[in-house]
């Protein structure tokens, strides 16, 4: 099922992290040589941490034209940027503080002070950066997958799933109702990119590792289309590619396990 994406299976989380780092380095070089800039949207969560560390070290660090890279975030918890739950903090500590990327090309999604202002500010930033006749959507959007089928902060049965026009929205994650069951979720406001923006990307990469993700990976990739329950199914890039980078454990329940479809 091509619209559900192509699947690449790696031996373990380290190989998966390296696979994603290679893809980002290749796409960065290609975009910069073709158009002079590369835009990447980073995911939060624990899974991409090792990828970010690898990108901050040779050989990836030296292969990427950092002076031409623009970094955005797919979602953010509305906490101060120094809070341990901040996606910005994780990416800065593991990657952005260690590479020669111009500071004004890092575009954090900060919503601790005012969510409506943050939503409006990020929406205009993205519209200015990506709206035609500029470059189109982001070159690469990196996403994780929650064990309840959420991605970015598109949580099951939340109003943001019906969004058709706006590119940025606020979401309340209520641990008690199950909309947001990750340990770092809790009762928390978040701001997220919406499916309409994510689907403008040239490449969307879902990254998942570990046996705990195997069932939801199977459901999202091969199960019936129920995007209200499995919001990750909303991600179908209109003109771009959808790639799943999984380790053997996360791919264990896929019929395609171990093969390129
Ligand atoms: C976040 C996310 C979220 C995450 C998944 C998977 O900020 O929490 O962007 O969508 O990617 O919950 O999280 P793990 O990688 O920690 O399993």
mmCIF file of C-alpha atoms and ligand atoms in Angstrom:
data_model
loop_
_atom_site.group_PDB
_atom_site.id
_atom_site.type_symbol
_atom_site.label_atom_id
_atom_site.label_comp_id
_atom_site.label_asym_id
_atom_site.label_seq_id
_atom_site.Cartn_x
_atom_site.Cartn_y
_atom_site.Cartn_z
ATOM 1 C CA UNK A 1 0.000 0.000 0.000
ATOM 2 C CA UNK A 2 2.097 2.834 -1.342
ATOM 3 C CA UNK A 3 -0.050 5.602 0.218
ATOM 4 C CA UNK A 4 0.810 4.204 3.658
ATOM 5 C CA UNK A 5 4.487 4.680 2.826
ATOM 6 C CA UNK A 6 7.566 2.609 2.172
ATOM 7 C CA UNK A 7 9.073 0.663 5.057
ATOM 8 C CA UNK A 8 12.771 0.212 5.789
ATOM 9 C CA UNK A 9 13.716 -2.133 8.615
ATOM 10 C CA UNK A 10 17.005 -1.844 10.514
ATOM 11 C CA UNK A 11 18.594 -4.340 12.890
ATOM 12 C CA UNK A 12 18.294 -2.250 16.055
ATOM 13 C CA UNK A 13 17.651 1.301 17.362
ATOM 14 C CA UNK A 14 21.266 2.368 16.714
ATOM 15 C CA UNK A 15 21.100 1.302 13.051
ATOM 16 C CA UNK A 16 17.708 3.021 12.739
ATOM 17 C CA UNK A 17 19.114 6.256 14.175
ATOM 18 C CA UNK A 18 22.011 6.052 11.768
ATOM 19 C CA UNK A 19 19.646 5.394 8.851
ATOM 20 C CA UNK A 20 17.626 8.507 9.651
ATOM 21 C CA UNK A 21 20.809 10.567 10.114
ATOM 22 C CA UNK A 22 22.053 9.387 6.685
ATOM 23 C CA UNK A 23 18.781 10.315 5.027
ATOM 24 C CA UNK A 24 18.844 13.799 6.612
ATOM 25 C CA UNK A 25 22.467 14.360 5.552
ATOM 26 C CA UNK A 26 21.760 13.229 1.980
ATOM 27 C CA UNK A 27 18.634 15.359 1.660
ATOM 28 C CA UNK A 28 20.405 18.365 3.159
ATOM 29 C CA UNK A 29 23.232 18.109 0.629
ATOM 30 C CA UNK A 30 20.774 17.608 -2.231
ATOM 31 C CA UNK A 31 18.458 20.485 -1.288
ATOM 32 C CA UNK A 32 21.373 22.873 -0.766
ATOM 33 C CA UNK A 33 22.980 21.974 -4.077
ATOM 34 C CA UNK A 34 19.651 22.316 -5.913
ATOM 35 C CA UNK A 35 18.086 25.300 -4.153
ATOM 36 C CA UNK A 36 20.622 26.712 -1.733
ATOM 37 C CA UNK A 37 18.724 25.828 1.469
ATOM 38 C CA UNK A 38 17.433 22.864 3.462
ATOM 39 C CA UNK A 39 14.479 22.928 5.824
ATOM 40 C CA UNK A 40 13.864 20.248 8.411
ATOM 41 C CA UNK A 41 11.091 19.876 10.987
ATOM 42 C CA UNK A 42 12.240 18.043 14.102
ATOM 43 C CA UNK A 43 10.232 15.657 16.221
ATOM 44 C CA UNK A 44 10.124 15.545 19.981
ATOM 45 C CA UNK A 45 9.885 12.373 22.017
ATOM 46 C CA UNK A 46 12.743 10.097 22.997
ATOM 47 C CA UNK A 47 13.173 8.165 19.744
ATOM 48 C CA UNK A 48 15.075 10.779 17.670
ATOM 49 C CA UNK A 49 17.545 11.650 20.455
ATOM 50 C CA UNK A 50 20.237 9.295 19.141
ATOM 51 C CA UNK A 51 19.745 10.557 15.573
ATOM 52 C CA UNK A 52 20.334 14.123 16.786
ATOM 53 C CA UNK A 53 23.477 13.030 18.634
ATOM 54 C CA UNK A 54 24.798 11.282 15.529
ATOM 55 C CA UNK A 55 24.143 14.370 13.422
ATOM 56 C CA UNK A 56 26.225 16.420 15.862
ATOM 57 C CA UNK A 57 29.276 14.160 15.403
ATOM 58 C CA UNK A 58 31.531 13.247 12.472
ATOM 59 C CA UNK A 59 30.943 12.008 9.840
ATOM 60 C CA UNK A 60 27.411 13.465 9.647
ATOM 61 C CA UNK A 61 28.326 16.772 11.268
ATOM 62 C CA UNK A 62 30.924 17.492 8.601
ATOM 63 C CA UNK A 63 28.740 16.338 5.715
ATOM 64 C CA UNK A 64 25.884 18.760 6.376
ATOM 65 C CA UNK A 65 25.995 22.371 5.074
ATOM 66 C CA UNK A 66 24.742 23.781 8.390
ATOM 67 C CA UNK A 67 24.995 27.400 7.255
ATOM 68 C CA UNK A 68 22.116 26.671 4.838
ATOM 69 C CA UNK A 69 19.909 24.646 7.201
ATOM 70 C CA UNK A 70 16.639 25.938 8.695
ATOM 71 C CA UNK A 71 15.186 24.053 11.664
ATOM 72 C CA UNK A 72 11.551 24.002 12.798
ATOM 73 C CA UNK A 73 9.630 21.865 15.309
ATOM 74 C CA UNK A 74 6.616 19.648 14.642
ATOM 75 C CA UNK A 75 5.210 20.225 18.101
ATOM 76 C CA UNK A 76 6.077 21.662 21.462
ATOM 77 C CA UNK A 77 4.923 21.374 25.038
ATOM 78 C CA UNK A 78 3.911 24.772 26.428
ATOM 79 C CA UNK A 79 6.663 24.879 29.016
ATOM 80 C CA UNK A 80 9.649 27.201 29.342
ATOM 81 C CA UNK A 81 12.417 26.397 26.804
ATOM 82 C CA UNK A 82 14.691 25.176 29.634
ATOM 83 C CA UNK A 83 12.112 22.710 31.004
ATOM 84 C CA UNK A 84 13.210 19.061 30.681
ATOM 85 C CA UNK A 85 9.937 18.352 28.806
ATOM 86 C CA UNK A 86 10.777 20.944 26.113
ATOM 87 C CA UNK A 87 11.376 19.505 22.645
ATOM 88 C CA UNK A 88 13.455 22.590 21.843
ATOM 89 C CA UNK A 89 15.721 21.893 24.802
ATOM 90 C CA UNK A 90 16.271 18.264 23.757
ATOM 91 C CA UNK A 91 17.204 19.229 20.193
ATOM 92 C CA UNK A 92 19.483 22.062 21.354
ATOM 93 C CA UNK A 93 21.309 19.890 23.887
ATOM 94 C CA UNK A 94 21.787 16.920 21.588
ATOM 95 C CA UNK A 95 22.400 18.748 18.304
ATOM 96 C CA UNK A 96 21.833 22.425 17.712
ATOM 97 C CA UNK A 97 24.233 23.755 20.357
ATOM 98 C CA UNK A 98 27.008 21.627 18.824
ATOM 99 C CA UNK A 99 26.841 22.485 15.122
ATOM 100 C CA UNK A 100 27.582 25.696 13.199
ATOM 101 C CA UNK A 101 23.993 26.529 12.303
ATOM 102 C CA UNK A 102 23.230 30.272 12.285
ATOM 103 C CA UNK A 103 21.116 31.047 15.344
ATOM 104 C CA UNK A 104 18.519 32.944 13.307
ATOM 105 C CA UNK A 105 17.891 29.800 11.251
ATOM 106 C CA UNK A 106 16.637 27.958 14.335
ATOM 107 C CA UNK A 107 12.883 28.569 14.579
ATOM 108 C CA UNK A 108 11.624 27.308 17.956
ATOM 109 C CA UNK A 109 7.944 26.919 18.686
ATOM 110 C CA UNK A 110 7.641 28.692 22.037
ATOM 111 C CA UNK A 111 4.216 28.667 23.656
ATOM 112 C CA UNK A 112 4.806 28.967 27.414
ATOM 113 C CA UNK A 113 3.747 32.633 27.582
ATOM 114 C CA UNK A 114 0.760 32.821 25.237
ATOM 115 C CA UNK A 115 -0.572 29.986 23.129
ATOM 116 C CA UNK A 116 -2.716 32.116 20.765
ATOM 117 C CA UNK A 117 0.249 34.415 20.119
ATOM 118 C CA UNK A 118 2.548 31.436 19.580
ATOM 119 C CA UNK A 119 0.117 29.787 17.172
ATOM 120 C CA UNK A 120 -0.297 33.009 15.165
ATOM 121 C CA UNK A 121 3.429 33.712 15.132
ATOM 122 C CA UNK A 122 4.417 30.227 13.955
ATOM 123 C CA UNK A 123 1.638 30.136 11.371
ATOM 124 C CA UNK A 124 2.897 33.405 9.807
ATOM 125 C CA UNK A 125 6.497 32.257 9.996
ATOM 126 C CA UNK A 126 5.668 29.021 8.157
ATOM 127 C CA UNK A 127 3.429 30.773 5.614
ATOM 128 C CA UNK A 128 6.204 33.253 4.836
ATOM 129 C CA UNK A 129 8.771 30.495 4.569
ATOM 130 C CA UNK A 130 6.871 27.804 2.699
ATOM 131 C CA UNK A 131 3.880 29.311 0.895
ATOM 132 C CA UNK A 132 4.041 29.408 -2.892
ATOM 133 C CA UNK A 133 5.755 30.804 -4.879
ATOM 134 C CA UNK A 134 8.538 30.046 -2.429
ATOM 135 C CA UNK A 135 9.998 26.578 -1.999
ATOM 136 C CA UNK A 136 6.833 24.564 -1.273
ATOM 137 C CA UNK A 137 6.701 22.547 1.951
ATOM 138 C CA UNK A 138 9.550 21.550 4.248
ATOM 139 C CA UNK A 139 12.213 19.300 2.715
ATOM 140 C CA UNK A 140 12.000 16.725 5.507
ATOM 141 C CA UNK A 141 9.603 16.351 8.435
ATOM 142 C CA UNK A 142 10.685 13.886 11.084
ATOM 143 C CA UNK A 143 7.885 12.334 13.140
ATOM 144 C CA UNK A 144 7.569 9.887 16.004
ATOM 145 C CA UNK A 145 4.661 7.606 16.766
ATOM 146 C CA UNK A 146 2.955 7.332 20.157
ATOM 147 C CA UNK A 147 1.651 3.965 21.252
ATOM 148 C CA UNK A 148 -1.894 5.394 21.012
ATOM 149 C CA UNK A 149 -1.399 6.332 17.344
ATOM 150 C CA UNK A 150 -0.613 10.017 17.835
ATOM 151 C CA UNK A 151 2.089 11.840 15.976
ATOM 152 C CA UNK A 152 3.437 15.351 16.595
ATOM 153 C CA UNK A 153 0.648 16.492 19.003
ATOM 154 C CA UNK A 154 -2.161 15.146 16.846
ATOM 155 C CA UNK A 155 -3.841 13.083 19.555
ATOM 156 C CA UNK A 156 -6.780 10.695 19.070
ATOM 157 C CA UNK A 157 -10.246 12.265 19.014
ATOM 158 C CA UNK A 158 -9.017 15.860 19.397
ATOM 159 C CA UNK A 159 -10.530 18.743 17.345
ATOM 160 C CA UNK A 160 -7.205 19.494 15.619
ATOM 161 C CA UNK A 161 -7.641 16.333 13.545
ATOM 162 C CA UNK A 162 -10.440 18.039 11.582
ATOM 163 C CA UNK A 163 -8.245 21.026 10.710
ATOM 164 C CA UNK A 164 -8.153 21.638 6.959
ATOM 165 C CA UNK A 165 -6.713 25.147 6.602
ATOM 166 C CA UNK A 166 -4.563 26.202 9.527
ATOM 167 C CA UNK A 167 -0.986 24.951 9.694
ATOM 168 C CA UNK A 168 -0.547 25.383 13.464
ATOM 169 C CA UNK A 169 -2.952 24.700 16.320
ATOM 170 C CA UNK A 170 -3.091 24.307 20.079
ATOM 171 C CA UNK A 171 -4.049 21.015 21.693
ATOM 172 C CA UNK A 172 -4.882 20.111 25.276
ATOM 173 C CA UNK A 173 -3.426 16.765 26.204
ATOM 174 C CA UNK A 174 -5.473 15.195 28.966
ATOM 175 C CA UNK A 175 -3.764 12.179 30.498
ATOM 176 C CA UNK A 176 -7.001 11.161 32.254
ATOM 177 C CA UNK A 177 -8.968 10.672 29.029
ATOM 178 C CA UNK A 178 -6.165 8.836 27.301
ATOM 179 C CA UNK A 179 -5.485 11.631 24.827
ATOM 180 C CA UNK A 180 -1.813 11.710 25.560
ATOM 181 C CA UNK A 181 -0.642 8.632 27.336
ATOM 182 C CA UNK A 182 3.093 9.126 27.026
ATOM 183 C CA UNK A 183 4.951 9.517 30.274
ATOM 184 C CA UNK A 184 6.056 13.007 29.390
ATOM 185 C CA UNK A 185 2.498 13.978 28.327
ATOM 186 C CA UNK A 186 0.412 14.514 31.414
ATOM 187 C CA UNK A 187 -2.140 17.314 31.496
ATOM 188 C CA UNK A 188 -0.469 19.850 29.300
ATOM 189 C CA UNK A 189 -1.146 22.352 26.562
ATOM 190 C CA UNK A 190 0.843 21.812 23.427
ATOM 191 C CA UNK A 191 1.142 23.504 20.049
ATOM 192 C CA UNK A 192 1.406 21.322 16.963
ATOM 193 C CA UNK A 193 1.736 21.497 13.215
ATOM 194 C CA UNK A 194 -1.439 20.199 11.585
ATOM 195 C CA UNK A 195 -1.845 17.430 9.016
ATOM 196 C CA UNK A 196 -2.403 19.963 6.156
ATOM 197 C CA UNK A 197 1.061 21.460 6.795
ATOM 198 C CA UNK A 198 2.784 18.135 7.410
ATOM 199 C CA UNK A 199 1.348 16.810 4.151
ATOM 200 C CA UNK A 200 3.091 19.571 2.161
ATOM 201 C CA UNK A 201 6.517 18.065 2.953
ATOM 202 C CA UNK A 202 8.765 16.627 0.263
ATOM 203 C CA UNK A 203 9.591 13.728 2.596
ATOM 204 C CA UNK A 204 7.944 12.670 5.859
ATOM 205 C CA UNK A 205 9.916 10.166 7.912
ATOM 206 C CA UNK A 206 8.270 8.239 10.717
ATOM 207 C CA UNK A 207 10.783 6.765 13.098
ATOM 208 C CA UNK A 208 9.858 4.053 15.605
ATOM 209 C CA UNK A 209 11.815 1.455 17.544
ATOM 210 C CA UNK A 210 11.088 -1.212 20.132
ATOM 211 C CA UNK A 211 8.500 -3.931 20.620
ATOM 212 C CA UNK A 212 6.144 -1.581 22.459
ATOM 213 C CA UNK A 213 5.494 0.176 19.117
ATOM 214 C CA UNK A 214 4.969 -3.000 17.062
ATOM 215 C CA UNK A 215 1.159 -3.173 17.380
ATOM 216 C CA UNK A 216 0.514 0.472 16.643
ATOM 217 C CA UNK A 217 2.957 0.458 13.715
ATOM 218 C CA UNK A 218 1.031 -2.492 12.265
ATOM 219 C CA UNK A 219 -2.313 -0.733 12.801
ATOM 220 C CA UNK A 220 -1.192 2.572 11.297
ATOM 221 C CA UNK A 221 0.635 1.074 8.318
ATOM 222 C CA UNK A 222 -1.521 -1.943 7.477
ATOM 223 C CA UNK A 223 -4.761 -1.667 9.460
ATOM 224 C CA UNK A 224 -8.101 -0.108 8.451
ATOM 225 C CA UNK A 225 -8.148 3.675 7.963
ATOM 226 C CA UNK A 226 -9.379 5.149 11.262
ATOM 227 C CA UNK A 227 -7.577 8.487 11.546
ATOM 228 C CA UNK A 228 -9.701 9.709 14.495
ATOM 229 C CA UNK A 229 -8.350 6.806 16.542
ATOM 230 C CA UNK A 230 -4.963 6.655 14.776
ATOM 231 C CA UNK A 231 -4.062 10.254 13.831
ATOM 232 C CA UNK A 232 -0.760 9.164 12.276
ATOM 233 C CA UNK A 233 -2.868 7.833 9.392
ATOM 234 C CA UNK A 234 -3.690 11.456 8.460
ATOM 235 C CA UNK A 235 -0.119 11.825 7.266
ATOM 236 C CA UNK A 236 -0.113 11.260 3.515
ATOM 237 C CA UNK A 237 2.146 13.828 1.800
ATOM 238 C CA UNK A 238 0.272 15.294 -1.162
ATOM 239 C CA UNK A 239 3.258 15.497 -3.491
ATOM 240 C CA UNK A 240 5.991 13.948 -1.385
ATOM 241 C CA UNK A 241 7.179 10.639 -0.012
ATOM 242 C CA UNK A 242 6.221 8.865 3.207
ATOM 243 C CA UNK A 243 8.959 6.712 4.724
ATOM 244 C CA UNK A 244 8.882 4.446 7.776
ATOM 245 C CA UNK A 245 12.256 3.814 9.424
ATOM 246 C CA UNK A 246 11.792 0.996 11.928
ATOM 247 C CA UNK A 247 13.929 -1.404 13.857
ATOM 248 C CA UNK A 248 13.163 -5.126 13.731
ATOM 249 C CA UNK A 249 11.158 -4.996 16.951
ATOM 250 C CA UNK A 250 8.902 -2.131 15.861
ATOM 251 C CA UNK A 251 8.383 -3.884 12.501
ATOM 252 C CA UNK A 252 7.761 -7.287 14.106
ATOM 253 C CA UNK A 253 3.988 -7.352 13.453
ATOM 254 C CA UNK A 254 4.130 -6.054 9.893
ATOM 255 C CA UNK A 255 3.389 -8.474 7.124
ATOM 256 C CA UNK A 256 6.121 -6.660 5.198
ATOM 257 C CA UNK A 257 8.615 -7.080 8.024
ATOM 258 C CA UNK A 258 12.188 -7.175 6.826
ATOM 259 C CA UNK A 259 11.360 -6.210 3.247
ATOM 260 C CA UNK A 260 11.069 -3.091 1.165
ATOM 261 C CA UNK A 261 7.486 -3.157 -0.188
HETATM 262 C C1 LIG B 1 6.376 14.697 21.451
HETATM 263 C C2 LIG B 1 6.158 14.218 20.071
HETATM 264 C C3 LIG B 1 5.402 12.952 19.936
HETATM 265 C C4 LIG B 1 6.387 11.789 19.974
HETATM 266 C C5 LIG B 1 5.699 10.481 20.212
HETATM 267 C C6 LIG B 1 6.677 9.334 20.324
HETATM 268 O O1 LIG B 1 6.784 15.817 21.592
HETATM 269 O O2 LIG B 1 6.116 13.937 22.387
HETATM 270 O O3 LIG B 1 6.500 14.941 19.065
HETATM 271 O O4 LIG B 1 4.575 12.890 18.824
HETATM 272 O O5 LIG B 1 7.115 11.756 18.771
HETATM 273 O O6 LIG B 1 4.972 10.579 21.406
HETATM 274 O O7 LIG B 1 7.469 9.560 21.442
HETATM 275 P P1 LIG B 1 8.698 8.634 21.832
HETATM 276 O O8 LIG B 1 9.711 8.782 20.771
HETATM 277 O O9 LIG B 1 9.154 9.180 23.152
HETATM 278 O O10 LIG B 1 8.161 7.249 21.917
#
